[in-house]
Amino acid sequence: NAGVTQTPKFRILKIGQSMTLQCTQDMNHNYMYWYRQDPGMGLKLIYYSVGAGITDKGEVPNGYNVSRSTTEDFPLRLELAAPSQTSVYFCASSPREAGTEAFFGQGTRLTVV
Amino acid sequence: QKEVEQNSGPLSVPEGAIASLNCTYSDRGSQSFFWYRQYSGKSPELIMFIYSNGDKEDGRFTAQLNKASQYVSLLIRDSQPSDSATYLCAPANQAGTALIFGKGTTLSVSS
């Protein structure tokens, strides 16, 4: 019962570098999400996907890209990292029905210096 | 921009008391509502969801929903120190494609 798995758990990037945050789920959920959480703040939706090949922007998509080639995987790409992207990133997935509960991965703590 | 408002707290209650957590939301199209608990340094975990107006009880937790007032609340009875965490209110967006989270209310239960 792995659920939602994120890698890496921690990462330090230099300004201008790029990286991919990996997310995979083994629950056969169609819906997947990327959120970021800044200290003392709630979760902000970056991108979401309602199925393989379908992605859409959330509240704060600038500086990020996603792809969804399989049901299981939903990687988040950061291009040209900036200090404002220092945050904790959570990947989540939901069952087939929209508006149902989201199950979260353990998070990736990213620092951009 | 759809918004979810929560009192950030901290809300401090003694052990055994009732903790009341409130949330208002701006998207009148929201049809489903979720409460998540987040311990410090951990990921959010679902504790309650509610779809219909009124009350829904699950053990020590009761969720209350009033769509006309765009208000949802969470009551925790017989609060325990282990309930000390941040509670996130999360209505689904009108399309039902994603959850929109509030900033959360930090609850502290003292023994």
Coordinates of C-alpha atoms in Angstrom, one line a residue, chain A residues 6-101:
Chain A
Q6 CA 7.0 11.7 -4.0
T7 CA 10.7 12.0 -4.6
P8 CA 12.9 13.6 -3.5
K9 CA 11.9 14.5 0.1
F10 CA 14.4 17.3 0.3
R11 CA 16.3 19.3 -2.3
I12 CA 18.4 22.5 -2.4
L13 CA 18.6 24.2 -5.8
K14 CA 20.6 27.2 -6.9
I15 CA 18.9 30.1 -8.6
G16 CA 18.4 29.4 -12.3
Q17 CA 18.7 25.6 -12.0
S18 CA 15.9 23.2 -13.1
M19 CA 14.6 20.1 -11.6
T20 CA 11.7 17.6 -11.7
L21 CA 9.7 16.6 -8.7
Q22 CA 8.4 13.1 -9.2
C23 CA 5.0 11.8 -8.1
T24 CA 3.5 8.4 -8.6
Q25 CA 0.4 6.7 -7.2
D26 CA -0.6 3.1 -7.2
M27 CA -4.4 3.6 -6.5
N28 CA -5.4 3.9 -10.2
H29 CA -6.8 7.4 -9.5
N30 CA -7.6 9.5 -12.4
Y31 CA -7.2 12.9 -10.7
M32 CA -3.8 14.1 -9.6
Y33 CA -2.7 17.5 -8.2
W34 CA 0.3 19.5 -7.3
Y35 CA 0.1 21.9 -4.4
R36 CA 2.6 24.2 -2.7
Q37 CA 2.5 25.2 0.9
D38 CA 4.5 28.2 2.1
P39 CA 5.1 28.6 5.9
G40 CA 2.0 29.4 7.8
M41 CA -0.1 29.3 4.7
G42 CA -2.6 26.9 3.2
L43 CA -2.1 24.9 0.1
K44 CA -2.1 26.6 -3.3
L45 CA -3.0 24.6 -6.4
I46 CA -0.3 24.7 -9.0
Y47 CA -1.5 22.2 -11.7
Y48 CA -4.0 19.3 -11.8
S49 CA -4.8 16.5 -14.1
V50 CA -8.1 14.7 -14.6
G51 CA -6.6 11.8 -16.5
A52 CA -3.6 10.7 -18.7
G53 CA -2.9 13.3 -21.3
I54 CA -5.0 16.0 -19.7
T55 CA -3.6 18.8 -17.5
D56 CA -4.8 22.2 -16.4
K57 CA -3.5 25.2 -14.5
G58 CA -4.4 25.9 -10.9
E59 CA -4.0 29.1 -8.9
V60 CA -0.2 29.5 -9.1
P61 CA 1.1 27.8 -12.3
N62 CA 3.8 30.3 -13.3
G63 CA 7.3 28.9 -13.3
Y64 CA 6.1 25.3 -13.4
N65 CA 5.2 22.7 -16.0
V66 CA 3.6 19.3 -15.8
S67 CA 2.9 16.3 -17.9
R68 CA 0.7 13.2 -17.5
S69 CA 1.7 10.4 -19.9
T70 CA 0.4 7.6 -17.6
T71 CA -2.3 7.3 -14.9
E72 CA 0.3 6.6 -12.3
D73 CA 2.8 9.5 -12.8
F74 CA 2.5 13.2 -12.6
P75 CA 5.9 14.9 -12.6
L76 CA 6.3 18.7 -11.8
R77 CA 9.0 20.5 -13.7
L78 CA 10.6 23.7 -12.3
E79 CA 12.5 25.7 -14.9
L80 CA 14.9 28.5 -13.9
A81 CA 14.3 28.1 -10.1
A82 CA 13.8 31.3 -8.2
P83 CA 13.8 32.0 -4.4
S84 CA 10.0 32.5 -4.5
Q85 CA 9.7 28.8 -5.3
T86 CA 11.1 27.8 -1.9
S87 CA 8.2 25.9 -0.5
V88 CA 6.9 22.4 0.4
Y89 CA 5.4 20.7 -2.5
F90 CA 2.6 18.1 -2.1
C91 CA 1.3 15.8 -4.8
A92 CA -2.1 14.3 -4.3
S93 CA -4.5 12.0 -6.1
S94 CA -8.3 11.4 -6.0
P95 CA -10.5 8.6 -7.2
R96 CA -12.5 8.7 -10.4
E97 CA -15.3 11.0 -9.1
A98 CA -14.5 14.7 -9.1
G99 CA -14.7 16.5 -5.8
T100 CA -13.9 13.5 -3.7
E101 CA -11.2 13.4 -1.1

